[in-house]
Structure formats: C-alpha cells, structure tokens
Short mmCIF file of C-alpha atoms in Angstrom, two decimals:
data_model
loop_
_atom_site.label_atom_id
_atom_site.label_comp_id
_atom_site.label_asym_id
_atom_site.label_seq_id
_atom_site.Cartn_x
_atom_site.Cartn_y
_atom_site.Cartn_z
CA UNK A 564 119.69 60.77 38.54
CA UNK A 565 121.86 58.71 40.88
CA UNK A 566 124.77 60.98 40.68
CA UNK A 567 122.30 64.09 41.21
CA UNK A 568 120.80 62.79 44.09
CA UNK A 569 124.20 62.06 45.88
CA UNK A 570 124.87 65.73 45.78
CA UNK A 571 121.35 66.83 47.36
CA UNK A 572 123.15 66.00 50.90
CA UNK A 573 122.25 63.28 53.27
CA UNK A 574 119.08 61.65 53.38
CA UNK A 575 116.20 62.45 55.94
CA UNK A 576 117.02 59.42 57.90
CA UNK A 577 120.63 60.29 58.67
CA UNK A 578 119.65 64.22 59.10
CA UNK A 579 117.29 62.96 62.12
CA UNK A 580 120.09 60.86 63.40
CA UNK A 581 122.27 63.05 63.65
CA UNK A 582 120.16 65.83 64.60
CA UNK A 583 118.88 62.95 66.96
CA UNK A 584 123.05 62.45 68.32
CA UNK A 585 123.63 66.00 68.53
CA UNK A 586 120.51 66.21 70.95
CA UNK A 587 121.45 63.48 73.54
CA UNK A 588 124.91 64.61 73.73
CA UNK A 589 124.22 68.31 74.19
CA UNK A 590 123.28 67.98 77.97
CA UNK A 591 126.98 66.16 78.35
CA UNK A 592 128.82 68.39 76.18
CA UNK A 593 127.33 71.55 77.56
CA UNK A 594 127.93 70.25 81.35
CA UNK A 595 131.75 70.07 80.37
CA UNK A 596 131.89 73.25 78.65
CA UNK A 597 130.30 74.72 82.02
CA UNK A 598 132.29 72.96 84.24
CA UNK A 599 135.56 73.74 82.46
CA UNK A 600 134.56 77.58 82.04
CA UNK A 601 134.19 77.36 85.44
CA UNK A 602 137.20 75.94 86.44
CA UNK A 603 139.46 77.99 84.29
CA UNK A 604 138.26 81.59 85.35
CA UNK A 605 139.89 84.72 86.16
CA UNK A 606 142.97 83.14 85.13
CA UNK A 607 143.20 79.85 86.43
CA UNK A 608 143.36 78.05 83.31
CA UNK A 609 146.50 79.68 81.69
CA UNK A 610 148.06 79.14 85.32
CA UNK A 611 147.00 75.68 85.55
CA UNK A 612 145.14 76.06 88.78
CA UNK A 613 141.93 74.40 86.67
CA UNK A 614 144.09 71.39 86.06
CA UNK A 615 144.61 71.32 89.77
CA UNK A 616 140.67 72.12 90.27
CA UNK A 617 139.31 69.42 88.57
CA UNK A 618 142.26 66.67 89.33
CA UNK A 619 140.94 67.05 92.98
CA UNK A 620 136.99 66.65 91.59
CA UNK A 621 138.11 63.21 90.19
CA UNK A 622 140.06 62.72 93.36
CA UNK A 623 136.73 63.01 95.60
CA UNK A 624 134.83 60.96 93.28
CA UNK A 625 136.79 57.93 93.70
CA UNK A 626 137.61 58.48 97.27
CA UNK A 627 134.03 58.35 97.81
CA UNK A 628 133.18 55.54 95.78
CA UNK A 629 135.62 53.32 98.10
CA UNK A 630 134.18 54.87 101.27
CA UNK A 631 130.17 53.12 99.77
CA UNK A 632 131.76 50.11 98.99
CA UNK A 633 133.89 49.58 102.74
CA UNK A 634 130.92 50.87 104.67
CA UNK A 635 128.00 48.73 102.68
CA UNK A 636 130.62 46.10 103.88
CA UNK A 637 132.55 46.89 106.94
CA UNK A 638 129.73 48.57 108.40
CA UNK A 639 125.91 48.60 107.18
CA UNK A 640 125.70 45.01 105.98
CA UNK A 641 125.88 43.40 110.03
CA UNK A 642 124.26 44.01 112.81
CA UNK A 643 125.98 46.90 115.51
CA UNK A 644 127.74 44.89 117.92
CA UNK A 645 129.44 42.77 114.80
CA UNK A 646 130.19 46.16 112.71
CA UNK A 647 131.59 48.00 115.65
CA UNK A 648 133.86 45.20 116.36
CA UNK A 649 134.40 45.07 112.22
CA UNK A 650 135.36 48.88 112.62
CA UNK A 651 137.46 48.57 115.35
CA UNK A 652 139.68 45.89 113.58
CA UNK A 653 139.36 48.29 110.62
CA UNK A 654 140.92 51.13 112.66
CA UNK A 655 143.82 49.08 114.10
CA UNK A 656 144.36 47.53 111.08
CA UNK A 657 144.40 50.85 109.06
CA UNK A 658 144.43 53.83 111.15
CA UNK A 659 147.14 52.61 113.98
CA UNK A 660 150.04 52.00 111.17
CA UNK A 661 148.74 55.15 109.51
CA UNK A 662 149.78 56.83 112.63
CA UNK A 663 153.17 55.86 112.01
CA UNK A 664 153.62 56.33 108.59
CA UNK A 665 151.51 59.97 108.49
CA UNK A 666 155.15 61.80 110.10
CA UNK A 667 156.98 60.42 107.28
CA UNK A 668 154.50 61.20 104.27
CA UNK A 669 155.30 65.00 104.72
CA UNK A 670 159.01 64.91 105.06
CA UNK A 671 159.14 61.70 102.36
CA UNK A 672 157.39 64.07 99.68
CA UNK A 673 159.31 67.21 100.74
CA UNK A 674 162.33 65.28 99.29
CA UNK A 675 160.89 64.84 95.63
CA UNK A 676 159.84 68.07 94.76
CA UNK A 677 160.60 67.41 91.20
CA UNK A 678 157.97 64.32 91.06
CA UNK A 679 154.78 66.18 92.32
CA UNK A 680 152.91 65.32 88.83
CA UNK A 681 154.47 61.45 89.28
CA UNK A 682 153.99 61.47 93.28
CA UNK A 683 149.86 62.39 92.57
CA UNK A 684 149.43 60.27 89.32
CA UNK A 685 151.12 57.43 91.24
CA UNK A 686 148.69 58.23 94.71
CA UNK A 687 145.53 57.76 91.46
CA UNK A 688 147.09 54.72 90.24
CA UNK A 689 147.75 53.02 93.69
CA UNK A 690 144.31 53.22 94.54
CA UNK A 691 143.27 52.00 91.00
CA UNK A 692 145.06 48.79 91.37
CA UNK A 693 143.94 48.34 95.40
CA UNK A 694 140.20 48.76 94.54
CA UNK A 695 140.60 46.23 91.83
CA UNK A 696 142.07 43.91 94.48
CA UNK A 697 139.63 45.06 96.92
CA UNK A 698 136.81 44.23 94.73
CA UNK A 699 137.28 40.61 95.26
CA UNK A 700 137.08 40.81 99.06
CA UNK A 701 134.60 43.11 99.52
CA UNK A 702 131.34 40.76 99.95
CA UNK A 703 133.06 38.92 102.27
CA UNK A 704 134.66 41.14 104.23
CA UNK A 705 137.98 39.00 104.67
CA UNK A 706 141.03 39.82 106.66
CA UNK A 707 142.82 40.74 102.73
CA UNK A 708 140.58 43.69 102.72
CA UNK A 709 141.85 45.81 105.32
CA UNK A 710 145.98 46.08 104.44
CA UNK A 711 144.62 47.03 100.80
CA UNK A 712 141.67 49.67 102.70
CA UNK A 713 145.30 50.85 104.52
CA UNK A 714 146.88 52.01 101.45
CA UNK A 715 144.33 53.35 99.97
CA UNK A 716 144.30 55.50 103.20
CA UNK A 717 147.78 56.22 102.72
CA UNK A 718 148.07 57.16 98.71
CA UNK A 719 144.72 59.30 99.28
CA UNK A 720 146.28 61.59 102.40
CA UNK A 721 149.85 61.31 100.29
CA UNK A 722 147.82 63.26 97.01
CA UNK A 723 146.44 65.86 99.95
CA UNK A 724 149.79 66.37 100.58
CA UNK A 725 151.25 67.08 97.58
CA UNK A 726 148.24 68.68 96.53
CA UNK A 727 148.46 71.16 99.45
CA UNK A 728 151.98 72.10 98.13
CA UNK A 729 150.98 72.75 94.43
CA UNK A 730 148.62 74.95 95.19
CA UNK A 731 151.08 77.99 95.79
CA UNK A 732 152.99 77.23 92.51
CA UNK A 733 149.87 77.70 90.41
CA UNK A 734 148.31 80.81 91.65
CA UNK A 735 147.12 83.15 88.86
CA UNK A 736 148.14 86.72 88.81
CA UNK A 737 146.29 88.72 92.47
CA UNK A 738 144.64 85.32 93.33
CA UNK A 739 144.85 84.29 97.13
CA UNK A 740 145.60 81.24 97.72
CA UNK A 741 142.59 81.14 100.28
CA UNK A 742 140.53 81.85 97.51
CA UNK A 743 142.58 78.89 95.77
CA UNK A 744 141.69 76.60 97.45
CA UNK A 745 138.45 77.34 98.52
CA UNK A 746 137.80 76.48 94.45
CA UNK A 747 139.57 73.40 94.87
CA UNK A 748 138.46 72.56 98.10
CA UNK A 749 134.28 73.18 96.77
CA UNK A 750 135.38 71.36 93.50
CA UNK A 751 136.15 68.12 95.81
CA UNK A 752 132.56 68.73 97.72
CA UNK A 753 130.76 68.88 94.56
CA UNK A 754 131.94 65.97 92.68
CA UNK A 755 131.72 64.04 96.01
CA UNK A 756 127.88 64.58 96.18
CA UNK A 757 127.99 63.90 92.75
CA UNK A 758 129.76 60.72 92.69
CA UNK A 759 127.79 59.44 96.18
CA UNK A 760 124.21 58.87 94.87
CA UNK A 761 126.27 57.14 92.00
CA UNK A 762 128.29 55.44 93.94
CA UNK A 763 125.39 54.40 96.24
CA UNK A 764 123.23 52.92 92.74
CA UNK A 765 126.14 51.17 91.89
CA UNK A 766 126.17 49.46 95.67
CA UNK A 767 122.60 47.88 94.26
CA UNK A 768 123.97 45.88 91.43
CA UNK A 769 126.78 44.53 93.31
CA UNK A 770 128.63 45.19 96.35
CA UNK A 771 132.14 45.39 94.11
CA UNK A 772 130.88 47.49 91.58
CA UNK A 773 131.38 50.59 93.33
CA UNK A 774 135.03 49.74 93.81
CA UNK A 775 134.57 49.07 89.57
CA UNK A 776 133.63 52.83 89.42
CA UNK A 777 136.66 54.11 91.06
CA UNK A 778 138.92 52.23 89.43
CA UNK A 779 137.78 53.76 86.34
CA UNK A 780 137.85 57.52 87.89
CA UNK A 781 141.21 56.70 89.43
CA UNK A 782 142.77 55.91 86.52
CA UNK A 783 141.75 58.77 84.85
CA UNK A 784 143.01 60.44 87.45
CA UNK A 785 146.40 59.06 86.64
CA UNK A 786 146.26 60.95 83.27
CA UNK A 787 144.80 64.03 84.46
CA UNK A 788 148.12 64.21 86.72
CA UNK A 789 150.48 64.34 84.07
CA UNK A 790 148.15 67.31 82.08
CA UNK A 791 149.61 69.61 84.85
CA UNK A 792 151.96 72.42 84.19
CA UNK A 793 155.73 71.51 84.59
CA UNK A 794 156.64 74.57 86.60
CA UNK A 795 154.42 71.80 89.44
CA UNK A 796 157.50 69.62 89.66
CA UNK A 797 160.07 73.08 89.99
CA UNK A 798 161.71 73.58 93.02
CA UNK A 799 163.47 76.56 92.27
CA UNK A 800 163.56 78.74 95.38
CA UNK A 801 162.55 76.39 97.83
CA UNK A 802 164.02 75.41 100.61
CA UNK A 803 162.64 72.47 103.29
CA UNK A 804 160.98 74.23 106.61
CA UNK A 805 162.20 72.81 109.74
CA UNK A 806 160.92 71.73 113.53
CA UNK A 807 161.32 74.00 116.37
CA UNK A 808 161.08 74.06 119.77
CA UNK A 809 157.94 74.45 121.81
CA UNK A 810 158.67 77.83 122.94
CA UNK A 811 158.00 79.69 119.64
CA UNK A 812 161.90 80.46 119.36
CA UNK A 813 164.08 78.39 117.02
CA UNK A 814 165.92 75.83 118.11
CA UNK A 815 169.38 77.67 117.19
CA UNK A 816 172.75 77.61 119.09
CA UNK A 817 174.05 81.31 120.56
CA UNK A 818 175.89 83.12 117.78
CA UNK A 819 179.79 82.16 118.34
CA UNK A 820 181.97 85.36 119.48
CA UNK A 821 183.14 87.36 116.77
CA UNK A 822 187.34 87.66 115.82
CA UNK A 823 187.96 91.52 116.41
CA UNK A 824 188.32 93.08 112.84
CA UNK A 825 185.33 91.27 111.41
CA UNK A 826 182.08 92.39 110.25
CA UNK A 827 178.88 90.07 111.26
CA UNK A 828 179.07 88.67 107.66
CA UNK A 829 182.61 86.86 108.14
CA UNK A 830 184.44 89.36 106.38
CA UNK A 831 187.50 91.95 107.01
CA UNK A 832 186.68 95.14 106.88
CA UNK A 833 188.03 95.52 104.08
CA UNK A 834 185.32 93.40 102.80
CA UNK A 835 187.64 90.30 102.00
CA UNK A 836 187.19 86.43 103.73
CA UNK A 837 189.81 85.50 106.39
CA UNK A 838 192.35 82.81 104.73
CA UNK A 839 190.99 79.06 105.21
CA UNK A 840 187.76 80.79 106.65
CA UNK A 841 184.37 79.46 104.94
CA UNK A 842 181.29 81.14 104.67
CA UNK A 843 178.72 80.25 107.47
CA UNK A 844 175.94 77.99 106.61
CA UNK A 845 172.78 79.63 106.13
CA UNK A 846 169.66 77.60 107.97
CA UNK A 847 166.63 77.57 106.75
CA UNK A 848 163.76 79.90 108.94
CA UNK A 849 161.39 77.33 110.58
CA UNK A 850 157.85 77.94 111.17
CA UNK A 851 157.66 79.43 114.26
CA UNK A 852 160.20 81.76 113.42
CA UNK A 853 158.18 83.59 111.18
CA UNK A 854 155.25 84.60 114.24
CA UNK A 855 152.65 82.99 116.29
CA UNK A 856 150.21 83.20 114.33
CA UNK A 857 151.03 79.80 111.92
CA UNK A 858 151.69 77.89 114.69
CA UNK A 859 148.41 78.73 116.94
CA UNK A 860 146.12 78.42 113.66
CA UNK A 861 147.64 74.81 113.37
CA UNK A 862 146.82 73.96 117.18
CA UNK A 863 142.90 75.49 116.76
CA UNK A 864 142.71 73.45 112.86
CA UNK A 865 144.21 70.53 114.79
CA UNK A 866 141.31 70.22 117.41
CA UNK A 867 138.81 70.67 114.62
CA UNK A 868 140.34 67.84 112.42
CA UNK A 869 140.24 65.77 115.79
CA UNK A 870 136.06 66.86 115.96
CA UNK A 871 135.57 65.83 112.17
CA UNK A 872 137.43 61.84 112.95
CA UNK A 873 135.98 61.84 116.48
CA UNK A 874 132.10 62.52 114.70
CA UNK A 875 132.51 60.75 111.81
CA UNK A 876 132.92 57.30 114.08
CA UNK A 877 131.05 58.18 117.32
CA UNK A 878 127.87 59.59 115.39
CA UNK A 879 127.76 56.33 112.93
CA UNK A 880 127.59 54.20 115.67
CA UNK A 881 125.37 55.99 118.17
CA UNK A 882 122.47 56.99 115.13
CA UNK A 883 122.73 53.19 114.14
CA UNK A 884 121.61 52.30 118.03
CA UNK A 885 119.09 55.00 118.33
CA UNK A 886 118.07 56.67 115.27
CA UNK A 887 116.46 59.87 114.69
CA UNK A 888 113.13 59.80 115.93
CA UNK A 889 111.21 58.58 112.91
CA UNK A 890 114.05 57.51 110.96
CA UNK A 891 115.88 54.33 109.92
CA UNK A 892 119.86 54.47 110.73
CA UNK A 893 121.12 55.20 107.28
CA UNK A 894 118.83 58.10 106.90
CA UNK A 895 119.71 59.96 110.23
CA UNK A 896 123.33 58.84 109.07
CA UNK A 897 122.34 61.03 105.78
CA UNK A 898 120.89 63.87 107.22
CA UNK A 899 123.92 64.43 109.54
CA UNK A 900 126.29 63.67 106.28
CA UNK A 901 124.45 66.24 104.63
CA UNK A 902 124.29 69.00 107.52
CA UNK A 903 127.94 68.41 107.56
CA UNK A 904 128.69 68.71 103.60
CA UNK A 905 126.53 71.36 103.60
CA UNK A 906 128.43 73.27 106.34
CA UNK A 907 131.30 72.77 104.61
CA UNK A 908 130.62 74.05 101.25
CA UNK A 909 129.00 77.55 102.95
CA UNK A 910 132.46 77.81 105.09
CA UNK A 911 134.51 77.20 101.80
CA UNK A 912 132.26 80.02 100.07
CA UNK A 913 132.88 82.69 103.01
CA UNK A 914 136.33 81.59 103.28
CA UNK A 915 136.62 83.34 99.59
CA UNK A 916 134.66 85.84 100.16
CA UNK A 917 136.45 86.79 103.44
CA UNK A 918 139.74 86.65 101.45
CA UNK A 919 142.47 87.38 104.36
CA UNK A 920 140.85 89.74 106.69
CA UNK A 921 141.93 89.34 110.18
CA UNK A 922 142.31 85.38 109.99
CA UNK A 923 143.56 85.19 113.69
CA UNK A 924 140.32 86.75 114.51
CA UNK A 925 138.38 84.48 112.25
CA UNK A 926 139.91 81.08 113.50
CA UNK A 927 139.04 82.34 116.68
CA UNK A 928 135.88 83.07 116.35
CA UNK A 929 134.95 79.98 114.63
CA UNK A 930 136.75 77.71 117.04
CA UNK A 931 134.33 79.46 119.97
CA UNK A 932 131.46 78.86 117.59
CA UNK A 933 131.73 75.33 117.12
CA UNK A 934 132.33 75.11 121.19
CA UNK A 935 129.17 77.12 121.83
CA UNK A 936 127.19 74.56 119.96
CA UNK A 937 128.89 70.97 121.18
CA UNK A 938 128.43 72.19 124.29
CA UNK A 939 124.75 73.15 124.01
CA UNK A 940 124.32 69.77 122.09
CA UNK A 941 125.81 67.93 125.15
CA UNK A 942 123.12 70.02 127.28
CA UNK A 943 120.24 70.02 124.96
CA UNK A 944 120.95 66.40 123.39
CA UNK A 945 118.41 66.14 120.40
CA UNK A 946 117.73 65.47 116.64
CA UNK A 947 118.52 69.06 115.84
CA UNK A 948 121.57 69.43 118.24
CA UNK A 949 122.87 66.72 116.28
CA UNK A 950 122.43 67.67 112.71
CA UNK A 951 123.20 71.64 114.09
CA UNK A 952 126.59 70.41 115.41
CA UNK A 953 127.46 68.64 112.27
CA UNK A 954 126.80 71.84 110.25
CA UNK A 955 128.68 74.29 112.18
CA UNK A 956 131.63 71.70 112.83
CA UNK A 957 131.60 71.51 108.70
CA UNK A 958 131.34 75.14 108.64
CA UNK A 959 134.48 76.39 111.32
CA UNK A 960 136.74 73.28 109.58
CA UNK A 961 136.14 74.92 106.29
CA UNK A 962 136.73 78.09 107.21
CA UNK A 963 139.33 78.11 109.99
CA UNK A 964 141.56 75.59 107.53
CA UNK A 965 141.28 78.91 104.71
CA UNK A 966 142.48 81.02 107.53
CA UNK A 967 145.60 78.56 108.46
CA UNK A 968 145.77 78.69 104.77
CA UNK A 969 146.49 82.18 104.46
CA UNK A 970 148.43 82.82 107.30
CA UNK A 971 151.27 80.44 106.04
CA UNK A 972 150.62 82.68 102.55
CA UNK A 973 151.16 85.45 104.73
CA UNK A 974 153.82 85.12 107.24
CA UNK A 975 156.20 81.77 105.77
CA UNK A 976 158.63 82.41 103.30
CA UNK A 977 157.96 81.67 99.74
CA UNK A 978 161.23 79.46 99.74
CA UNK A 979 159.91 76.96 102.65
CA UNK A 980 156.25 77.64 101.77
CA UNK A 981 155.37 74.22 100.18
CA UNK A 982 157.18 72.45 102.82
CA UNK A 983 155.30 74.19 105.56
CA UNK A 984 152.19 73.01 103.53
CA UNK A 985 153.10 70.05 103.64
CA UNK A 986 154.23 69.42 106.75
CA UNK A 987 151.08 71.28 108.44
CA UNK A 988 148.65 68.61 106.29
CA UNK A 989 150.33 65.75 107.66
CA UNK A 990 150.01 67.12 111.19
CA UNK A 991 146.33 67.56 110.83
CA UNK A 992 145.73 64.30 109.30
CA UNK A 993 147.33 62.77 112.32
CA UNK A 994 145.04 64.78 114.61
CA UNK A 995 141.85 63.52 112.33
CA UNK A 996 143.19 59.76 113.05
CA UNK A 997 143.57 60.35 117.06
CA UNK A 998 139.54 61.67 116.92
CA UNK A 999 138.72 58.96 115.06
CA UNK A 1000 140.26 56.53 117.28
CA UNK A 1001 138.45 58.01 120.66
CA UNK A 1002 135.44 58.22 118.52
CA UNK A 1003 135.31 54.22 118.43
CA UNK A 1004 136.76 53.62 121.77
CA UNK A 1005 133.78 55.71 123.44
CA UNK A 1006 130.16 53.98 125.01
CA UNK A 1007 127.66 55.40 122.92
CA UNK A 1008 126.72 57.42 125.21
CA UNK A 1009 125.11 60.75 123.63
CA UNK A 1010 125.92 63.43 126.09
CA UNK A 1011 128.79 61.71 127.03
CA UNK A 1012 129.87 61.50 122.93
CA UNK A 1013 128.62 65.68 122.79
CA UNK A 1014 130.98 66.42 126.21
CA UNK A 1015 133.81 64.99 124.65
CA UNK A 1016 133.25 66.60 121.41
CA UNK A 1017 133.30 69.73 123.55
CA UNK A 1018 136.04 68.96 125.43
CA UNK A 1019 138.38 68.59 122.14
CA UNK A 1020 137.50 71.57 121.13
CA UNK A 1021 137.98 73.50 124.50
CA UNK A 1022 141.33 71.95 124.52
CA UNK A 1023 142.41 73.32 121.09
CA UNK A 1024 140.35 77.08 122.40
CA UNK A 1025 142.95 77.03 125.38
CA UNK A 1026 146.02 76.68 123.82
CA UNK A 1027 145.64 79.09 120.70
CA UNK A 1028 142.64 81.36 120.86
CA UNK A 1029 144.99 83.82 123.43
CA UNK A 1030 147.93 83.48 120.81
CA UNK A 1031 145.62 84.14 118.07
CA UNK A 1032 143.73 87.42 119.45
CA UNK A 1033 147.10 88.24 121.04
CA UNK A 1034 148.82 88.02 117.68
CA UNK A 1035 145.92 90.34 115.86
CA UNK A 1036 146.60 92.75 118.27
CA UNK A 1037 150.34 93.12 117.54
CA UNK A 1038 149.63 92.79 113.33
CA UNK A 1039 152.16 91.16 111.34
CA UNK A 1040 155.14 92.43 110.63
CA UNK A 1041 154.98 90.60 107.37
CA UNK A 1042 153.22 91.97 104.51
CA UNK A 1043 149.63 90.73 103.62
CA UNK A 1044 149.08 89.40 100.14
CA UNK A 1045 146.02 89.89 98.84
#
C-alpha cells in the first residue's frame, strides 16, 4: 500500500503549495518576461542593444536611490536658509572639481576603447562601494559625505559617457540610433519612476537604507556590464575626433608646395614614392569639418542642459519658500518633478517616431518652444507657468538631444563617431553643471529665476538657430541613414 501510494504523485498539501508558489511568482516572472520581450525587439537582443537597454534601467535606479537619500539629508531634513547653505557647500564641494575633471572624462575614456564593458562595470561598482561609505554619514550630514557624493557624480556622468559611445556599436540591422536611444533613454525614465517611490519608502525606515538599495542595484549593475557583447570593447575602425577652431574650418596648416613631377598623393608619376620620401600623415576629420550642423545642435543642446541644472536648483529652493498655493514644498517639488519626467518621456517617444526628419529644423523649433514658454512664465509667473515650463523644458531636452543624436549619425564619420559621442556628452554635462551653479547663486526671486531661464535659452537661440535653419536649407551633403 505504501509503495502504491508513493506512485499516486504528490500529496494535496504539496500540490496547493506549489500551485500556491507558482501563483505568487507569476506576477514577477511574467513582468520579466515582458520587460525582456520588450527590450530585445526588432532585433535588439541578438545585437545586444537590450543588454545596453536594461544596463541603463539599473543605472537610473540606483542613481536615483542616492539622489532620495542626499536630498532627505542635504536638503529636506533643515530648514531653507541651513539647506541652501548645505547645497551650496554641496555644489563647491562636488560640482566645482567636477568642472575640472568633466574635460578629461571624455578624452580619458576615448583612450580605452577596449575596456568599455570594464570602464561601465567599474562606474556600477564605484558607486556601490561610495554608497556603502556614504551610508554611514548620511544622518548626519558630515563633511565625509560630500568627496564620496563627488564621485559618485563622477563614475555616474563617466557610464553616460561610455554609454553614449556604445550605442553606435550595437545598432541592429535599419535601426537609427535616434530610435536607439530613445529606448534606452525611456528605459532610464521608467525604472527611475520605478525605483523613486521605492526609494522614497525606503527613506521611512532609515535615512541609509536607500543608499542600502543602491548598493544592491549597483552591484548588479557590475554584472550586467560584463553580459555585453564583446564587439562593445572593439575599436576596429575608429579613430579619436579632434578640436577645431571656432570658425567652423579645421585647424590645419596650408598644404606645403608640391615638387614638380608629383601627383597630390606623394608619388611620381609613374606611380612610385620619391627615395627617403615618407608617406604623409593622415589626420583625423574633426567635427566641424564634417558641416554645421553637429556643431550648432551642440550649442542649442548645450543651453538646454544649462535650463535642466539651472531648474533643478533654482525651482527646489524657490517652491520650498513659497509653495504652490495649497501645497506643502515637497509636493509642488513633485508635481514639477513629474511635469518634467513626464515631458521627457513624450519627447523621447516623438524623438522615435520622428526618426531623422529635418533635425536642424526640429532642434530649432524646440529650442523657440521652450523660449516661448520661460518667457511667458517670467511674464505670467504662476502655479501652471511653473509646472508648464518644466514639461516643455523636459520635452525640447528630450527631443532636441535625439536630433544632436542623429546628426552626428548622419554627418561624422563612422571611424571618429564614438569619440564625437563622447566628447559632445562631456561638453553638455559641463553646461548642466554651469546652470546648476547660477541656479544656487540666484535670490529666489521668481520672475527674476523665469528671466534668466529665458535668457539661457535666448543665448543658445542666437548662436545656432541661424546655423541650424541655414544648414537645412543647404541639405547635407552626407547621406542620411535611416
């Protein structure tokens, strides 16, 4: 009887418990399977670019999860005239040697394109180990905080970097990269709302737990880096883009005269090399050389970057002194974090659906769209203004960064491509840090705050919205890839 009933199967007990397991993991286990269908489509998993895709969710995740725990601390958790001196030693502490080091970063990782996988899994590691050791200082908010806050800074805009220049590498077969990374760019949005609320519940059990939280997603972050395809660390083909003058011509001496006899390649007619002559050294094409069009997309994304740093500081500061009418400080702080993450998730989505069309004409455009609307929030000052301006700014970044995006596609060289990604991140991480830094330096004064806003962006409208339209009007002599 014993031996017949251990062949009827398992008992009713262990059928319900695992019927019982298979139920409470289903929601999990079909939430992967969706997210991972989602991330590997129309080719982007046998490329890699899902790797990519959901390496950068995990990187937004724990990036946010630091920014709950430093503002609960740095900012929220004293009153306004202590936090805005707290943010001010924050900023000269972090941002000011950031400044410095942000010209190198590029250049730096332009010289190791064989350790992209190692460069990001080390940027995920980095910030592992520095919000383990900020986790300690965090409730108190000692002086030890802020040089570990700065490199965190640094190893999160280092991974942007070499992020920026993977992207071209994994492109699937007729994929954009616009459309590239508008996936990876929405996949960062996503898991940061996400990992916010979390990060924010975790802020109520203790004030280092959030910093416990990305620890964890950091270090799997580490691993995910490594899951990438090899052909990431390849630098076959590529060549480093370099600096030019101000003009839009390179920086190149006149052409030396050439010996009678020789053809403009350095050879004899006869087609062989002059004794003890040597071949002339090819240069690399800079930026500029390639059109306009790069360069004037960079100054217009550069002005919004400055917008994004210059709101993010002057708007936390000015809602904490006068709220929204009806609303505590952290909530109008919300709604405009919202507006703006919103924004930016409906600029990434147009960005793909726009594809390349006309992206002189769409940077453009934008950049006299978010103009239009700091300067009627500087007129018309109000709750609305406010949250309105936050949207559209999210909304023209997004976008006009996909149209920089494919313009270097476009017009650079595939040989100094992921150095001209590079180097263009860097510069507009540095113009993010100088908005930031007049941001915290202005009275909270709200017209005055909205005039300024309007003034950055007026400055970036007149010196690259004539290049821009100027440049659609002549087309490209390059060939569009779709």
């Amino acid at each position: 009887m014993t031996a017949a009933r251990s062949h009827d199967g398992p008992g009713p007990l262990r059928r319900a418990g695992r019927a019982t397991g298979r139920a409470l993991r289903s929601p999990f286990t079909g939430t992967a399977r969706g997210i991972r269908k989602a991330t590997h489509a129309h080719g982007a998993g046998e490329s890699g670019l899902g790797k990519l895709i959901e390496l950068h969710a995990v990187n937004g995740a724990g990036d946010v999860m630091i920014t709950v725990a430093l503002a609960s601390t740095v900012f929220f958790s004293v009153p306004t005239d202590e936090a805005r001196g707290r943010v001010a030693l924050y900023l000269a502490i972090t941002m000011a040697p950031f400044t410095l080091l942000a010209p190198v970063i590029g250049p730096l990782l332009d010289r190791l394109p064989h350790g992209r996988r190692a460069a990001m899994a080390g940027a995920m590691l980095a910030r592992a180990l520095l919000a383990i050791t900020m986790s300690g200082a965090v409730a108190t908010g000692g002086l030890e905080l802020y040089p570990a806050a700065l490199g965190v800074l640094v190893s999160s805009k280092a991974y942007g970097v070499v992020r920026s220049a993977v992207v071209p590498r994994l492109l699937p077969p007729k994929f954009s990269l616009v459309k590239a990374n508008s996936r990876v760019t929405l996949a960062g949005l996503l898991a940061t709302g996400v990992a916010a609320p979390i990060g924010a519940g975790l802020q109520t059990i203790g004030s280092a737990w959030p910093l416990y939280g990305a620890c964890v997603i950091f270090i799997a972050g580490t691993f995910l880096a490594f899951t990438l395809p090899h052909k990431v660390d390849s630098a076959k083909g590529e060549r480093r883009a370099r600096l030019i003058d101000p003009h839009g011509e390179e920086a190149v001496p006149p052409p030396a005269p050439k010996p009678r006899g020789l053809r403009k390649d350095g050879l004899r007619k006869d087609g062989l090399r002059r004794s003890g002559e040597k071949p002339a050294k090819e240069r690399p094409p800079g930026l500029r050389s390639v059109g306009g069009s790069v360069f004037h997309g960079l100054q217009a994304n550069a002005s919004h970057r400055a917008l994004s740093g210059f709101l993010i500081f002057f708007l936390a500061f000015l809602l904490r002194e006068h709220p929204m009418a009806g609303q505590s400080a952290a909530v109008s702080l919300a709604i405009v974090g919202v507006s703006a993450g919103v924004g930016n998730a409906c600029g990434t989505a147009v960005g793909a659906w726009l594809r390349a069309r006309g992206p002189e004409v769409i940077i453009a455009t934008v950049l006299g769209l978010a103009l239009g609307t700091a300067v009627l929030a500087a007129v018309f000052f109000s709750t609305a203004a406010v949250a309105a301006l936050g949207a559209v700014a999210g909304f023209t970044q997004a976008l006009s960064k996909l149209s920089l995006d494919a313009m270097i596609q476009r017009d650079v060289p595939e040989e100094v491509r992921t150095s001209a990604f590079a180097r263009s991140e860097t510069l507009l991480q540095m113009a993010w840090v100088v908005g930031g830094g007049i941001g915290i330096a202005l009275p909270l004064n709200a017209v005055l705050g909205m005039s300024v806003a309007a003034g950055i962006l007026a400055l970036g409208a007149a010196t690259s919205v004539r290049g821009l339209l100027g440049a659609a009007r002549r087309g490209t002599p390059h060939p569009r890839v779709a």
